[in-house]
mmCIF file of C-alpha atoms and ligand atoms in Angstrom:
data_model
loop_
_atom_site.group_PDB
_atom_site.id
_atom_site.type_symbol
_atom_site.label_atom_id
_atom_site.label_comp_id
_atom_site.label_asym_id
_atom_site.label_seq_id
_atom_site.Cartn_x
_atom_site.Cartn_y
_atom_site.Cartn_z
ATOM 1 C CA MET A 1 6.130 28.402 -29.107
ATOM 2 C CA THR A 2 7.709 29.964 -32.215
ATOM 3 C CA GLU A 3 8.349 33.676 -31.743
ATOM 4 C CA VAL A 4 7.635 36.350 -34.343
ATOM 5 C CA ALA A 5 8.660 39.980 -33.919
ATOM 6 C CA ALA A 6 6.925 42.819 -35.776
ATOM 7 C CA THR A 7 8.811 46.112 -35.676
ATOM 8 C CA SER A 8 5.565 48.084 -36.005
ATOM 9 C CA ALA A 9 1.851 47.683 -35.396
ATOM 10 C CA LEU A 10 0.374 45.961 -38.466
ATOM 11 C CA PRO A 11 -2.901 47.021 -40.099
ATOM 12 C CA GLY A 12 -5.658 44.791 -41.458
ATOM 13 C CA ARG A 13 -5.763 41.202 -40.218
ATOM 14 C CA ALA A 14 -1.991 40.765 -40.145
ATOM 15 C CA GLU A 15 -1.544 40.757 -36.371
ATOM 16 C CA VAL A 16 -4.429 38.296 -35.897
ATOM 17 C CA MET A 17 -3.037 36.015 -38.613
ATOM 18 C CA LEU A 18 0.324 35.899 -36.831
ATOM 19 C CA ALA A 19 -0.929 35.805 -33.236
ATOM 20 C CA ASP A 20 -3.199 32.832 -34.069
ATOM 21 C CA ARG A 21 -0.133 30.752 -34.865
ATOM 22 C CA PHE A 22 2.894 32.195 -33.078
ATOM 23 C CA GLU A 23 3.960 34.143 -30.041
ATOM 24 C CA LEU A 24 3.799 37.627 -31.547
ATOM 25 C CA ARG A 25 5.750 40.583 -30.162
ATOM 26 C CA VAL A 26 4.921 43.990 -31.636
ATOM 27 C CA HIS A 27 7.061 47.107 -31.256
ATOM 28 C CA ARG A 28 4.638 50.019 -31.005
ATOM 29 C CA GLY A 29 7.070 52.881 -30.352
ATOM 30 C CA ALA A 30 9.248 55.021 -32.622
ATOM 31 C CA ALA A 31 10.827 53.205 -35.587
ATOM 32 C CA LEU A 32 13.822 50.973 -34.774
ATOM 33 C CA THR A 33 16.440 52.689 -36.929
ATOM 34 C CA GLY A 34 19.607 51.428 -35.218
ATOM 35 C CA GLU A 35 21.150 47.980 -35.712
ATOM 36 C CA ASP A 36 21.555 47.433 -31.960
ATOM 37 C CA GLU A 37 17.968 48.197 -31.082
ATOM 38 C CA LEU A 38 16.680 46.191 -34.044
ATOM 39 C CA ALA A 39 18.787 43.136 -33.154
ATOM 40 C CA ALA A 40 17.768 43.442 -29.491
ATOM 41 C CA PHE A 41 14.098 43.597 -30.447
ATOM 42 C CA ILE A 42 14.213 40.646 -32.860
ATOM 43 C CA GLY A 43 16.177 38.641 -30.276
ATOM 44 C CA GLY A 44 15.341 34.944 -30.551
ATOM 45 C CA ALA A 45 12.410 35.343 -32.975
ATOM 46 C CA ALA A 46 12.164 32.972 -35.943
ATOM 47 C CA GLY A 47 10.304 35.545 -38.029
ATOM 48 C CA ALA A 48 10.595 39.327 -38.254
ATOM 49 C CA LEU A 49 8.214 41.725 -39.967
ATOM 50 C CA THR A 50 10.245 44.793 -40.830
ATOM 51 C CA LEU A 51 9.767 48.262 -42.290
ATOM 52 C CA LEU A 52 11.952 50.316 -44.633
ATOM 53 C CA ALA A 53 13.339 52.252 -41.668
ATOM 54 C CA ASN A 54 14.728 49.053 -40.094
ATOM 55 C CA PRO A 55 18.313 48.307 -41.186
ATOM 56 C CA VAL A 56 18.364 44.516 -41.531
ATOM 57 C CA SER A 57 22.132 44.416 -41.894
ATOM 58 C CA ARG A 58 24.645 41.594 -41.722
ATOM 59 C CA THR A 59 25.278 42.542 -38.082
ATOM 60 C CA VAL A 60 21.586 42.216 -37.256
ATOM 61 C CA LEU A 61 21.304 38.899 -39.094
ATOM 62 C CA GLU A 62 24.390 37.509 -37.366
ATOM 63 C CA ARG A 63 23.121 38.638 -33.964
ATOM 64 C CA CYS A 64 19.771 36.891 -34.503
ATOM 65 C CA PRO A 65 20.775 33.295 -35.344
ATOM 66 C CA GLN A 66 17.257 31.939 -34.741
ATOM 67 C CA LEU A 67 15.876 34.128 -37.528
ATOM 68 C CA LYS A 68 14.487 32.153 -40.485
ATOM 69 C CA VAL A 69 12.519 34.802 -42.347
ATOM 70 C CA VAL A 70 12.444 38.577 -42.787
ATOM 71 C CA GLY A 71 9.031 39.704 -44.045
ATOM 72 C CA ASN A 72 9.669 43.238 -45.278
ATOM 73 C CA VAL A 73 6.417 45.203 -45.394
ATOM 74 C CA ALA A 74 7.315 46.968 -48.647
ATOM 75 C CA VAL A 75 8.005 46.048 -52.231
ATOM 76 C CA GLY A 76 11.479 47.615 -51.987
ATOM 77 C CA TYR A 77 14.006 45.834 -49.794
ATOM 78 C CA ASP A 78 17.080 48.050 -49.958
ATOM 79 C CA ASN A 79 16.984 48.168 -46.137
ATOM 80 C CA VAL A 80 17.850 44.451 -46.087
ATOM 81 C CA ASP A 81 21.348 43.103 -46.782
ATOM 82 C CA VAL A 82 20.140 40.402 -49.153
ATOM 83 C CA ALA A 83 23.632 39.001 -49.770
ATOM 84 C CA ALA A 84 24.130 38.522 -46.034
ATOM 85 C CA ALA A 85 20.643 37.002 -45.719
ATOM 86 C CA ALA A 86 21.436 34.509 -48.479
ATOM 87 C CA GLU A 87 24.701 33.583 -46.749
ATOM 88 C CA CYS A 88 22.942 33.188 -43.392
ATOM 89 C CA GLY A 89 20.199 31.068 -44.999
ATOM 90 C CA VAL A 90 17.486 33.559 -44.011
ATOM 91 C CA TRP A 91 14.463 33.991 -46.283
ATOM 92 C CA VAL A 92 13.653 37.558 -47.340
ATOM 93 C CA THR A 93 10.197 38.369 -48.684
ATOM 94 C CA ASN A 94 8.483 41.549 -49.899
ATOM 95 C CA THR A 95 5.006 42.833 -50.835
ATOM 96 C CA PRO A 96 4.742 43.303 -54.621
ATOM 97 C CA ASP A 97 1.508 43.790 -56.620
ATOM 98 C CA VAL A 98 -0.739 44.894 -53.755
ATOM 99 C CA LEU A 99 0.688 48.432 -53.810
ATOM 100 C CA THR A 100 1.056 48.893 -57.562
ATOM 101 C CA GLU A 101 -2.087 50.932 -58.241
ATOM 102 C CA ALA A 102 -1.861 53.116 -55.121
ATOM 103 C CA THR A 103 1.765 54.002 -55.870
ATOM 104 C CA ALA A 104 1.023 54.693 -59.526
ATOM 105 C CA ASP A 105 -1.895 56.915 -58.477
ATOM 106 C CA LEU A 106 0.431 58.940 -56.304
ATOM 107 C CA ALA A 107 3.092 59.212 -59.013
ATOM 108 C CA TRP A 108 0.416 60.437 -61.380
ATOM 109 C CA ALA A 109 -0.886 62.867 -58.758
ATOM 110 C CA LEU A 110 2.643 64.304 -58.578
ATOM 111 C CA VAL A 111 2.856 64.632 -62.367
ATOM 112 C CA LEU A 112 -0.372 66.628 -62.320
ATOM 113 C CA ALA A 113 0.520 68.586 -59.182
ATOM 114 C CA VAL A 114 3.786 69.804 -60.715
ATOM 115 C CA THR A 115 2.635 70.402 -64.273
ATOM 116 C CA ARG A 116 -0.582 72.151 -63.157
ATOM 117 C CA ARG A 117 1.067 73.931 -60.184
ATOM 118 C CA LEU A 118 -1.454 72.612 -57.671
ATOM 119 C CA GLY A 119 0.595 73.466 -54.582
ATOM 120 C CA GLU A 120 1.112 77.053 -55.683
ATOM 121 C CA ALA A 121 -2.515 77.371 -56.754
ATOM 122 C CA GLU A 122 -3.851 76.159 -53.438
ATOM 123 C CA GLU A 123 -1.535 78.424 -51.500
ATOM 124 C CA TYR A 124 -2.622 81.343 -53.712
ATOM 125 C CA LEU A 125 -6.258 80.745 -52.847
ATOM 126 C CA ARG A 126 -5.770 80.047 -49.138
ATOM 127 C CA SER A 127 -3.700 83.194 -48.748
ATOM 128 C CA GLY A 128 -6.686 85.238 -49.949
ATOM 129 C CA ARG A 129 -5.187 86.364 -53.265
ATOM 130 C CA PHE A 130 -7.860 84.845 -55.541
ATOM 131 C CA ARG A 131 -9.846 87.747 -57.030
ATOM 132 C CA GLY A 132 -11.554 85.872 -59.867
ATOM 133 C CA TRP A 133 -10.876 83.980 -63.073
ATOM 134 C CA ALA A 134 -8.214 85.423 -65.335
ATOM 135 C CA LEU A 135 -6.807 84.283 -68.672
ATOM 136 C CA ASP A 136 -3.261 84.174 -67.397
ATOM 137 C CA LEU A 137 -3.817 82.912 -63.856
ATOM 138 C CA LEU A 138 -1.418 80.118 -62.778
ATOM 139 C CA LEU A 139 -0.844 78.613 -66.205
ATOM 140 C CA GLY A 140 0.651 75.154 -66.182
ATOM 141 C CA THR A 141 1.973 72.796 -68.822
ATOM 142 C CA GLY A 142 -0.246 70.405 -70.788
ATOM 143 C CA LEU A 143 0.592 66.714 -71.084
ATOM 144 C CA GLN A 144 -1.247 65.709 -74.244
ATOM 145 C CA ASP A 145 0.976 64.503 -77.121
ATOM 146 C CA LYS A 146 4.103 64.836 -74.983
ATOM 147 C CA ARG A 147 6.409 62.006 -74.030
ATOM 148 C CA ILE A 148 6.686 60.506 -70.571
ATOM 149 C CA GLY A 149 9.932 58.653 -69.959
ATOM 150 C CA ILE A 150 9.499 55.876 -67.425
ATOM 151 C CA VAL A 151 12.703 54.660 -65.836
ATOM 152 C CA GLY A 152 12.067 51.075 -64.717
ATOM 153 C CA TYR A 153 9.215 49.461 -66.632
ATOM 154 C CA GLY A 154 8.053 47.007 -63.997
ATOM 155 C CA ARG A 155 4.620 46.748 -62.428
ATOM 156 C CA ILE A 156 4.468 50.286 -61.071
ATOM 157 C CA GLY A 157 6.109 51.851 -64.119
ATOM 158 C CA ARG A 158 3.529 50.188 -66.367
ATOM 159 C CA ALA A 159 0.664 51.271 -64.099
ATOM 160 C CA VAL A 160 1.921 54.868 -64.425
ATOM 161 C CA ALA A 161 2.134 54.353 -68.188
ATOM 162 C CA ARG A 162 -1.564 53.393 -68.289
ATOM 163 C CA ARG A 163 -2.431 56.685 -66.591
ATOM 164 C CA ALA A 164 -0.184 58.570 -69.011
ATOM 165 C CA VAL A 165 -1.806 56.911 -72.036
ATOM 166 C CA ALA A 166 -5.230 57.949 -70.681
ATOM 167 C CA SER A 167 -3.925 61.533 -70.612
ATOM 168 C CA GLY A 168 -2.836 61.342 -74.246
ATOM 169 C CA MET A 169 0.901 60.981 -73.631
ATOM 170 C CA GLU A 170 3.367 58.920 -75.620
ATOM 171 C CA VAL A 171 5.141 56.371 -73.412
ATOM 172 C CA ALA A 172 8.832 55.551 -73.639
ATOM 173 C CA CYS A 173 10.872 53.679 -71.084
ATOM 174 C CA SER A 174 14.269 52.478 -70.094
ATOM 175 C CA ASP A 175 14.826 49.202 -68.288
ATOM 176 C CA ARG A 176 17.609 46.700 -67.698
ATOM 177 C CA GLU A 177 15.457 43.964 -69.246
ATOM 178 C CA PRO A 178 13.809 43.950 -72.689
ATOM 179 C CA VAL A 179 10.213 45.168 -72.373
ATOM 180 C CA ALA A 180 8.877 43.801 -75.673
ATOM 181 C CA GLY A 181 5.267 42.673 -75.197
ATOM 182 C CA ALA A 182 4.721 44.804 -72.080
ATOM 183 C CA ASP A 183 1.291 46.326 -71.578
ATOM 184 C CA PRO A 184 0.966 49.169 -72.346
ATOM 185 C CA PRO A 185 3.625 49.028 -75.048
ATOM 186 C CA ALA A 186 6.465 51.504 -74.614
ATOM 187 C CA ARG A 187 9.349 52.458 -76.842
ATOM 188 C CA GLN A 188 12.482 51.248 -75.017
ATOM 189 C CA LEU A 189 15.401 53.662 -75.196
ATOM 190 C CA PRO A 190 18.843 53.973 -73.668
ATOM 191 C CA LEU A 191 18.543 56.044 -70.475
ATOM 192 C CA ASP A 192 20.355 59.114 -71.817
ATOM 193 C CA GLU A 193 18.156 59.233 -74.907
ATOM 194 C CA LEU A 194 15.026 58.730 -72.814
ATOM 195 C CA LEU A 195 15.971 61.633 -70.559
ATOM 196 C CA ALA A 196 16.864 63.890 -73.469
ATOM 197 C CA THR A 197 13.517 63.380 -75.198
ATOM 198 C CA SER A 198 10.931 63.270 -72.380
ATOM 199 C CA ALA A 199 8.810 66.142 -71.111
ATOM 200 C CA VAL A 200 8.111 64.187 -67.923
ATOM 201 C CA VAL A 201 10.404 61.579 -66.363
ATOM 202 C CA SER A 202 9.050 59.233 -63.692
ATOM 203 C CA LEU A 203 11.367 56.952 -61.727
ATOM 204 C CA HIS A 204 10.364 53.369 -60.880
ATOM 205 C CA ALA A 205 13.680 51.535 -60.643
ATOM 206 C CA PRO A 206 14.798 49.628 -57.554
ATOM 207 C CA LEU A 207 17.676 51.036 -55.501
ATOM 208 C CA ASP A 208 20.883 49.044 -55.531
ATOM 209 C CA ALA A 209 24.558 49.777 -56.103
ATOM 210 C CA SER A 210 23.998 50.142 -59.852
ATOM 211 C CA THR A 211 21.142 52.653 -59.547
ATOM 212 C CA HIS A 212 22.535 54.889 -56.780
ATOM 213 C CA HIS A 213 22.624 58.435 -58.252
ATOM 214 C CA LEU A 214 21.314 57.053 -61.546
ATOM 215 C CA LEU A 215 20.246 60.641 -62.207
ATOM 216 C CA ASP A 216 23.383 62.650 -61.534
ATOM 217 C CA GLU A 217 23.909 66.235 -62.638
ATOM 218 C CA ARG A 218 24.970 65.291 -66.173
ATOM 219 C CA ARG A 219 21.840 63.227 -66.697
ATOM 220 C CA LEU A 220 19.547 65.806 -65.080
ATOM 221 C CA ARG A 221 20.932 68.371 -67.505
ATOM 222 C CA LEU A 222 20.211 66.047 -70.435
ATOM 223 C CA MET A 223 16.497 66.524 -69.741
ATOM 224 C CA PRO A 224 14.919 69.168 -71.988
ATOM 225 C CA ARG A 225 14.537 72.671 -70.580
ATOM 226 C CA GLY A 226 11.249 72.856 -68.672
ATOM 227 C CA ALA A 227 10.962 69.077 -68.209
ATOM 228 C CA VAL A 228 9.579 67.655 -64.971
ATOM 229 C CA LEU A 229 11.032 64.897 -62.773
ATOM 230 C CA VAL A 230 8.885 62.694 -60.547
ATOM 231 C CA ASN A 231 10.361 60.241 -58.042
ATOM 232 C CA THR A 232 8.172 57.859 -56.067
ATOM 233 C CA ALA A 233 10.761 55.051 -56.035
ATOM 234 C CA ARG A 234 13.796 55.687 -53.822
ATOM 235 C CA GLY A 235 15.517 58.979 -53.000
ATOM 236 C CA PRO A 236 19.125 57.922 -53.653
ATOM 237 C CA LEU A 237 18.284 57.235 -57.321
ATOM 238 C CA VAL A 238 18.736 61.011 -57.703
ATOM 239 C CA ASP A 239 21.697 63.128 -56.625
ATOM 240 C CA GLU A 240 19.552 65.506 -54.592
ATOM 241 C CA ALA A 241 22.138 68.293 -54.317
ATOM 242 C CA ALA A 242 22.571 68.156 -58.102
ATOM 243 C CA LEU A 243 18.802 68.293 -58.552
ATOM 244 C CA VAL A 244 18.688 71.466 -56.465
ATOM 245 C CA ARG A 245 21.450 73.022 -58.596
ATOM 246 C CA VAL A 246 19.699 72.088 -61.831
ATOM 247 C CA LEU A 247 16.368 73.464 -60.570
ATOM 248 C CA GLU A 248 18.049 76.649 -59.344
ATOM 249 C CA SER A 249 19.633 77.155 -62.758
ATOM 250 C CA GLY A 250 16.104 77.239 -64.211
ATOM 251 C CA HIS A 251 16.784 74.236 -66.435
ATOM 252 C CA LEU A 252 13.972 71.988 -65.193
ATOM 253 C CA GLY A 253 10.319 72.937 -65.008
ATOM 254 C CA GLY A 254 9.873 71.358 -61.580
ATOM 255 C CA ALA A 255 9.925 68.137 -59.623
ATOM 256 C CA GLY A 256 7.487 65.987 -57.682
ATOM 257 C CA LEU A 257 9.144 63.962 -54.951
ATOM 258 C CA ASP A 258 7.798 61.391 -52.522
ATOM 259 C CA VAL A 259 11.223 60.032 -51.527
ATOM 260 C CA TYR A 260 14.529 61.632 -50.491
ATOM 261 C CA GLU A 261 18.205 60.838 -50.591
ATOM 262 C CA HIS A 262 18.624 61.136 -46.810
ATOM 263 C CA GLU A 263 15.085 60.360 -45.740
ATOM 264 C CA PRO A 264 13.416 61.697 -43.631
ATOM 265 C CA GLU A 265 15.625 64.771 -44.186
ATOM 266 C CA VAL A 266 14.800 66.893 -47.207
ATOM 267 C CA HIS A 267 17.405 69.095 -48.877
ATOM 268 C CA PRO A 268 16.696 72.692 -47.785
ATOM 269 C CA GLY A 269 17.096 73.785 -51.394
ATOM 270 C CA LEU A 270 14.028 71.717 -52.267
ATOM 271 C CA LEU A 271 11.974 73.071 -49.376
ATOM 272 C CA ARG A 272 12.536 76.608 -50.669
ATOM 273 C CA ARG A 273 11.205 75.974 -54.164
ATOM 274 C CA ARG A 274 7.645 76.565 -55.289
ATOM 275 C CA ASP A 275 8.081 74.520 -58.470
ATOM 276 C CA VAL A 276 8.677 71.395 -56.400
ATOM 277 C CA VAL A 277 5.915 69.322 -54.792
ATOM 278 C CA LEU A 278 7.132 67.359 -51.782
ATOM 279 C CA LEU A 279 5.331 64.430 -50.118
ATOM 280 C CA PRO A 280 6.356 62.327 -47.093
ATOM 281 C CA HIS A 281 6.949 58.896 -48.748
ATOM 282 C CA CYS A 282 3.260 58.049 -48.936
ATOM 283 C CA GLY A 283 3.038 56.322 -52.344
ATOM 284 C CA SER A 284 1.297 53.242 -50.969
ATOM 285 C CA ALA A 285 -0.518 55.048 -48.163
ATOM 286 C CA THR A 286 -4.143 54.002 -48.540
ATOM 287 C CA HIS A 287 -5.998 52.044 -45.864
ATOM 288 C CA GLU A 288 -6.672 49.236 -48.328
ATOM 289 C CA THR A 289 -3.124 48.998 -49.626
ATOM 290 C CA ARG A 290 -1.394 49.149 -46.258
ATOM 291 C CA ALA A 291 -3.672 46.401 -44.921
ATOM 292 C CA ALA A 292 -2.960 44.285 -48.002
ATOM 293 C CA MET A 293 0.805 44.859 -47.616
ATOM 294 C CA ALA A 294 0.783 43.843 -43.950
ATOM 295 C CA GLU A 295 -1.342 40.780 -44.674
ATOM 296 C CA LEU A 296 0.929 39.694 -47.532
ATOM 297 C CA ALA A 297 3.992 40.157 -45.292
ATOM 298 C CA ALA A 298 2.268 38.053 -42.615
ATOM 299 C CA ALA A 299 1.368 35.382 -45.186
ATOM 300 C CA ASN A 300 5.020 35.290 -46.294
ATOM 301 C CA VAL A 301 6.278 34.771 -42.741
ATOM 302 C CA ILE A 302 3.605 32.192 -41.921
ATOM 303 C CA ALA A 303 4.383 30.201 -45.074
ATOM 304 C CA VAL A 304 8.115 30.017 -44.339
ATOM 305 C CA LEU A 305 7.619 29.124 -40.668
ATOM 306 C CA GLU A 306 5.110 26.427 -41.638
ATOM 307 C CA GLY A 307 7.540 24.982 -44.180
ATOM 308 C CA ARG A 308 5.810 26.229 -47.328
ATOM 309 C CA GLU A 309 6.943 28.436 -50.230
ATOM 310 C CA PRO A 310 6.101 32.087 -49.386
ATOM 311 C CA PRO A 311 3.942 34.014 -51.880
ATOM 312 C CA ALA A 312 6.584 36.709 -52.485
ATOM 313 C CA PRO A 313 10.147 35.453 -52.000
ATOM 314 C CA VAL A 314 13.163 37.688 -52.660
ATOM 315 C CA VAL A 315 15.900 35.510 -51.129
ATOM 316 C CA ARG A 316 15.449 31.793 -50.574
ATOM 317 C CA GLY A 317 16.532 30.660 -47.140
ATOM 318 C CA ARG A 318 17.043 27.254 -45.651
HETATM 319 C C1 DGY B 401 7.765 50.199 -50.874
HETATM 320 O O1 DGY B 401 6.876 49.356 -50.687
HETATM 321 O O2 DGY B 401 8.888 49.883 -51.230
HETATM 322 C C2 DGY B 401 7.396 51.631 -50.669
HETATM 323 O O3 DGY B 401 8.414 52.503 -50.775
HETATM 324 C C3 DGY B 401 6.560 51.810 -49.446
HETATM 325 O O4 DGY B 401 5.293 51.494 -49.909
#
């Protein structure tokens, strides 16, 4: 019987979908973060359902010659060596669309949390310092009539833009592709100009060699004094040490981060700051969304192993 290996327990109906058709092995322990342990677990499986923490490298692909399809349970697939997969003839699939709204909600929650100082405000109350309403208590920054600069105007970027429009913001974006006709419409600008003119910048670009440290110290300093950075995409898009320096210099108004350059480690300089809201990579973390992601990943793997086109291909295999 065809073997499928899932590197984590899968929510929703995903495990049933797979176990009905294949011999399913599920790894239920700590994440497989090493190449050796990942390759050993996948072994002779024809399909693998993988998480962001699993390094699906060339070594892993070469050590698992039976593998036909990698079903990454995420929209991002920077944990997979897609060039090596293409060379090895292995399909790679992802889980777009189903997580768009949940991730945009969380990005928007971070915009509000930073600009309205929600972390500080909650800590103020819980520590017993709230003595009553005051005109100058915990003032934040309003969003109305200000510009949000969205870096990467794909599905999630546009979903964040819809939330920004509802809050009365003007939307501008930067993207590798022309965004004419996108909904909602956004003024497309070169990245430097976008950064220099936005009160809030939200990152939604994929991570690859060309976007690593896309926001380096020079670009962070282009942002207007008091501007806010939100990153729910991938940590290495931002030079984290540079971000700490720029925050410490008082140039930025704060940051909302769900992802980190050396995840799960967080730069100690960020942990110290009260103008930074830090979340543990939970952009898509709703029961509904995680079930939908797992089920889409299962549908991708099933389709390939049954000889059909998967719903969400990234790399076409043989
Ligand atoms: C993804 O899907 O790429 C996220 O980072 C996890 O939801």
